[in-house]
JSON list of C-alpha atoms in Angstrom, two decimals:
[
{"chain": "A", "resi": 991, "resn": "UNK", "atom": "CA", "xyz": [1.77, -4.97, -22.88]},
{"chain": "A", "resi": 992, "resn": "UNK", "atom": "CA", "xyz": [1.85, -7.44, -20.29]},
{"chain": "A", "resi": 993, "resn": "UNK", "atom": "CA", "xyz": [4.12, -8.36, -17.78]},
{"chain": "A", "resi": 994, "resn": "UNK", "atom": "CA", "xyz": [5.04, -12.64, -17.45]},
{"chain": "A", "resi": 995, "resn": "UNK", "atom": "CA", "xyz": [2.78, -13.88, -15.01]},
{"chain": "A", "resi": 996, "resn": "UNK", "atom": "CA", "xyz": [4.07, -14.97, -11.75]},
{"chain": "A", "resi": 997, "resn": "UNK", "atom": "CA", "xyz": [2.36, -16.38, -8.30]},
{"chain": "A", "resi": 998, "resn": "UNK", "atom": "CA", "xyz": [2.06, -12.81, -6.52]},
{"chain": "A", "resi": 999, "resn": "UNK", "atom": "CA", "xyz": [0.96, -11.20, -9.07]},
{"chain": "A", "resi": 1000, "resn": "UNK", "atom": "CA", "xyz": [-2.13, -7.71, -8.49]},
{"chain": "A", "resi": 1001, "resn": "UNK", "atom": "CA", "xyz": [-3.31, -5.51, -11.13]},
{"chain": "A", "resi": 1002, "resn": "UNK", "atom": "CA", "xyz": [-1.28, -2.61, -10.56]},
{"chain": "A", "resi": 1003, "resn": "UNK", "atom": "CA", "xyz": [-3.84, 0.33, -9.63]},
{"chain": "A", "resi": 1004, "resn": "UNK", "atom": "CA", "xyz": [-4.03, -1.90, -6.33]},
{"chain": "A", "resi": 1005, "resn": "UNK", "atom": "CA", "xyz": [-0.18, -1.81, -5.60]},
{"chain": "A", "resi": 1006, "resn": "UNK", "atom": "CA", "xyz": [-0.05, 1.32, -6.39]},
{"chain": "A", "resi": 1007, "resn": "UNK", "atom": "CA", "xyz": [-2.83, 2.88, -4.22]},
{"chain": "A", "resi": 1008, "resn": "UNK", "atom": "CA", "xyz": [-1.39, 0.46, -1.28]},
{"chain": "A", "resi": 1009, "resn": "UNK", "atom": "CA", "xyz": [1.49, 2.46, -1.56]},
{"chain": "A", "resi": 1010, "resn": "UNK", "atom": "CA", "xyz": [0.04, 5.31, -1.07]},
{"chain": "A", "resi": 1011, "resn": "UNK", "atom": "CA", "xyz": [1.03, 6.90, -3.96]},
{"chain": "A", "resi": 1012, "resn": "UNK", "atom": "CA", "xyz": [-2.53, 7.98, -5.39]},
{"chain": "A", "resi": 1013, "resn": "UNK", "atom": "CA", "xyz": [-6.52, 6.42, -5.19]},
{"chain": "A", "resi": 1014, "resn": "UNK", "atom": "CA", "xyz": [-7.19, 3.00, -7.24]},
{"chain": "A", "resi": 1015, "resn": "UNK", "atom": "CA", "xyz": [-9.18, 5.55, -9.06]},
{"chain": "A", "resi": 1016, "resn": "UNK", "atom": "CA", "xyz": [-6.38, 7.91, -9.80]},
{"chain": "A", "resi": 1017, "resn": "UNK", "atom": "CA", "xyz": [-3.87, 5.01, -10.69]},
{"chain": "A", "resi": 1018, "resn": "UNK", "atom": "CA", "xyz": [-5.64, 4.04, -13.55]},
{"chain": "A", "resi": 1019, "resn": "UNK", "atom": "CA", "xyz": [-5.49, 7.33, -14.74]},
{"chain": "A", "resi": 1020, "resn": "UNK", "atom": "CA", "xyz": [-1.64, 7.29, -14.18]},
{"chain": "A", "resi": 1021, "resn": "UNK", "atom": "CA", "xyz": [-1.57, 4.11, -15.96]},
{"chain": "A", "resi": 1022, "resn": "UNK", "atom": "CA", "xyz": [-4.07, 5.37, -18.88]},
{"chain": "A", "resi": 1023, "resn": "UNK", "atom": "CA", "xyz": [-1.40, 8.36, -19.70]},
{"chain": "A", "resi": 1024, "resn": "UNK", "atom": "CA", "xyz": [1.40, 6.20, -19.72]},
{"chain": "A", "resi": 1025, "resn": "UNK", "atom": "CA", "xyz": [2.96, 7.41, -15.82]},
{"chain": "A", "resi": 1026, "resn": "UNK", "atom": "CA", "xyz": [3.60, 3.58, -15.04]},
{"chain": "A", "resi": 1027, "resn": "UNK", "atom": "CA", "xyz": [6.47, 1.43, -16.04]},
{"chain": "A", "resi": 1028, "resn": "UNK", "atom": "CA", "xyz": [7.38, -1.48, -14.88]},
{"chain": "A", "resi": 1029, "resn": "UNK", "atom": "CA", "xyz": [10.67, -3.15, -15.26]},
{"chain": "A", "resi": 1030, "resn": "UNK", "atom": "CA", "xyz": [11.20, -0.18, -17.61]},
{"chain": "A", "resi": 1031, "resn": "UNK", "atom": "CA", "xyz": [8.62, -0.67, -20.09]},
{"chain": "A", "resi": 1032, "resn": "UNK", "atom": "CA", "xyz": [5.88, 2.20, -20.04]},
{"chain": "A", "resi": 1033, "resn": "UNK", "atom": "CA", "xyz": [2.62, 0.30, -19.18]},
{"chain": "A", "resi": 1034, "resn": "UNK", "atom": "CA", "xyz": [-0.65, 1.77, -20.42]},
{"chain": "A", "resi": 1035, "resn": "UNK", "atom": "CA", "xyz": [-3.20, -1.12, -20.52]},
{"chain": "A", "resi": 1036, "resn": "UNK", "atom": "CA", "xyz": [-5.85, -1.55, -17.85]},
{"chain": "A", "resi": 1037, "resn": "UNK", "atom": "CA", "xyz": [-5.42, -4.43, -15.72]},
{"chain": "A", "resi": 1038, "resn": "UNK", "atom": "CA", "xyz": [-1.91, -5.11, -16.07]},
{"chain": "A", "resi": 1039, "resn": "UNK", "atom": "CA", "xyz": [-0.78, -6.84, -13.26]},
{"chain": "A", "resi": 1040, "resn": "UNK", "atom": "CA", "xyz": [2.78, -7.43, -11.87]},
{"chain": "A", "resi": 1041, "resn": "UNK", "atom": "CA", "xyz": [4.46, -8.82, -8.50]},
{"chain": "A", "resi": 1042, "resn": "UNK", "atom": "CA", "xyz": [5.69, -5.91, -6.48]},
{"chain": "A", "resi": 1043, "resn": "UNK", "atom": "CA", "xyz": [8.72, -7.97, -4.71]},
{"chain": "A", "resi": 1044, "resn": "UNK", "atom": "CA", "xyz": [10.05, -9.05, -7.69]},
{"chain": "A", "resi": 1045, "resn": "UNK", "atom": "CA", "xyz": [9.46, -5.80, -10.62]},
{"chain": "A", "resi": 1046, "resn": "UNK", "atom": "CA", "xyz": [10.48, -2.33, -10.65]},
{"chain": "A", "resi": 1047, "resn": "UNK", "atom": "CA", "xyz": [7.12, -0.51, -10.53]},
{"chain": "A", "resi": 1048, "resn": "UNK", "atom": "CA", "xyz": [7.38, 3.19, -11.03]},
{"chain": "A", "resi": 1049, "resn": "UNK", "atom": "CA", "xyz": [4.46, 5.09, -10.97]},
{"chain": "A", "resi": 1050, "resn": "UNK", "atom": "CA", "xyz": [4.06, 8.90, -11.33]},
{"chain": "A", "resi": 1051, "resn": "UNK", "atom": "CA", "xyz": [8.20, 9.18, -11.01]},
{"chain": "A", "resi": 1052, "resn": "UNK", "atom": "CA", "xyz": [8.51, 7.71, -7.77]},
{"chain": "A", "resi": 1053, "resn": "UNK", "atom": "CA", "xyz": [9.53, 3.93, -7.32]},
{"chain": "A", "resi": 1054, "resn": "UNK", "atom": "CA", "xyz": [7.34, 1.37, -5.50]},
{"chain": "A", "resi": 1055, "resn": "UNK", "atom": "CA", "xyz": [9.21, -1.12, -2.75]},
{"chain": "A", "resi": 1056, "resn": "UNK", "atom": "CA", "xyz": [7.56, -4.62, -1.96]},
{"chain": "A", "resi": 1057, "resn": "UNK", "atom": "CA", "xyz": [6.06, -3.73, 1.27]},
{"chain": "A", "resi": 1058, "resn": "UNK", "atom": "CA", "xyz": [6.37, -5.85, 4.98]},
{"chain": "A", "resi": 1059, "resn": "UNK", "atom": "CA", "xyz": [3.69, -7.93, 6.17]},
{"chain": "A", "resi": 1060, "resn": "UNK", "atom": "CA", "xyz": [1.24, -5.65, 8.68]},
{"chain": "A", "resi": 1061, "resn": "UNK", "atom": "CA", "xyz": [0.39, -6.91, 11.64]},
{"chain": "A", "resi": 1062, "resn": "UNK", "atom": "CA", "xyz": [-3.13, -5.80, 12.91]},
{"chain": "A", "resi": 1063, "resn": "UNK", "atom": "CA", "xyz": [-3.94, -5.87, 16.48]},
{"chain": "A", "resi": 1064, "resn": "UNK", "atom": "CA", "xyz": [-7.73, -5.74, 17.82]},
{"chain": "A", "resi": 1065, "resn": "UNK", "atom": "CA", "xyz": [-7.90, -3.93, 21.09]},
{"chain": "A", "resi": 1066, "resn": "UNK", "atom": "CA", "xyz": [-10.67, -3.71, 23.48]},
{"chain": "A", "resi": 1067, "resn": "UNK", "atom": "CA", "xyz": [-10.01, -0.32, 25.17]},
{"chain": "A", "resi": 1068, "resn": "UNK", "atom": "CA", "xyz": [-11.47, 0.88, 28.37]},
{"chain": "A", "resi": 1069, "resn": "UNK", "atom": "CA", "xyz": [-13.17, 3.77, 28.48]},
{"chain": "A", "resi": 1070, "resn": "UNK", "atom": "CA", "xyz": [-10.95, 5.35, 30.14]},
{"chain": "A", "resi": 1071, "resn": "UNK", "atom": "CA", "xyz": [-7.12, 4.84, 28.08]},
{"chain": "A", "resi": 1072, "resn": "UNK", "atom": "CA", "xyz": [-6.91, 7.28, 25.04]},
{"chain": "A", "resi": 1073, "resn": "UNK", "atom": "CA", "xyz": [-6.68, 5.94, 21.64]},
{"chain": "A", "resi": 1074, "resn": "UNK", "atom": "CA", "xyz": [-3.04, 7.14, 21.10]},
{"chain": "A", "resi": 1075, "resn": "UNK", "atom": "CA", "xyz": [0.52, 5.70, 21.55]},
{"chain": "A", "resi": 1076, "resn": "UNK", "atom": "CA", "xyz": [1.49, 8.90, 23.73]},
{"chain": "A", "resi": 1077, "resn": "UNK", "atom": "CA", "xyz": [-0.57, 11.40, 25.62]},
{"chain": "A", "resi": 1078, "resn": "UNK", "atom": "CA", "xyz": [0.91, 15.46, 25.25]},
{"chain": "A", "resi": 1079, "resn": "UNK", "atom": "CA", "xyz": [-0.58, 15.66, 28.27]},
{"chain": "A", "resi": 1080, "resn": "UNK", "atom": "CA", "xyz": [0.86, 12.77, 30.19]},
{"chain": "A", "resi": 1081, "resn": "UNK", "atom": "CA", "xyz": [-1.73, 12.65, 32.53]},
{"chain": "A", "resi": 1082, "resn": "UNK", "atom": "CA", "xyz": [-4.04, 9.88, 31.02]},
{"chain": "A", "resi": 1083, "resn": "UNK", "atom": "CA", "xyz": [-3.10, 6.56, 30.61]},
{"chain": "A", "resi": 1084, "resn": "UNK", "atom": "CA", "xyz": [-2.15, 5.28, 26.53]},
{"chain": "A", "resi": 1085, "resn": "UNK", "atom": "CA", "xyz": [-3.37, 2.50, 24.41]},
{"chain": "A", "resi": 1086, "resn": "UNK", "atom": "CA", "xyz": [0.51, 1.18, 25.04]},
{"chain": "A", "resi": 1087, "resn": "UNK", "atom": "CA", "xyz": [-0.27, 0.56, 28.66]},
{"chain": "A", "resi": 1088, "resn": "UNK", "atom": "CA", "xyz": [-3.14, -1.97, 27.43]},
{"chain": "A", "resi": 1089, "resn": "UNK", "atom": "CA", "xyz": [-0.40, -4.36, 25.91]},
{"chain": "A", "resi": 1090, "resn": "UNK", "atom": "CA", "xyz": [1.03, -7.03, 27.44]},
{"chain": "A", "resi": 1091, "resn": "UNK", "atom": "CA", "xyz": [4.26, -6.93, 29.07]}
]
């Protein structure tokens, strides 16, 4: 079965694995055993695709929400900040104290 095309449209394994529900690998074999429905319908065909903010993807019993845009920052650490938002051992300085103010 397919789902009606529309402009956002993945193959579901991807949407799936981006929300973290299981690997690309193991999503197909959700889909394959018939653990995926979308808008209700029980999807069991290979690259189905469908547009996570506007379907009801359910995969493996747990419902899939259109996620926010990530932002990705690149930072250049020195040596000497840790690689972590907050220190247990307060005594070194954080990645936060890199930012800008």
């Amino acid at each position: 079965m397919s789902v009606l095309p529309s402009p956002m449209q993945e193959r579901l394994q991807k949407i799936i694995a981006r929300a973290g529900i299981a690997s690309r690998r193991h999503a197909e074999q959700l889909i394959v055993s018939g653990q995926v429905r979308v808008n209700g319908h029980v999807i069991t065909e290979l690259g189905s695709k469908a547009d996570p903010a506007a379907d009801r993807i359910e995969a493996a019993g747990k419902v899939i929400t259109a996620e926010e845009r990530r932002v990705h920052i690149l930072l250049n650490k020195p040596p000497e900040v840790v690689a972590t938002m907050a220190d247990p051992k307060a005594a070194r300085p954080c990645a936060i104290s890199c930012a800008p103010a």
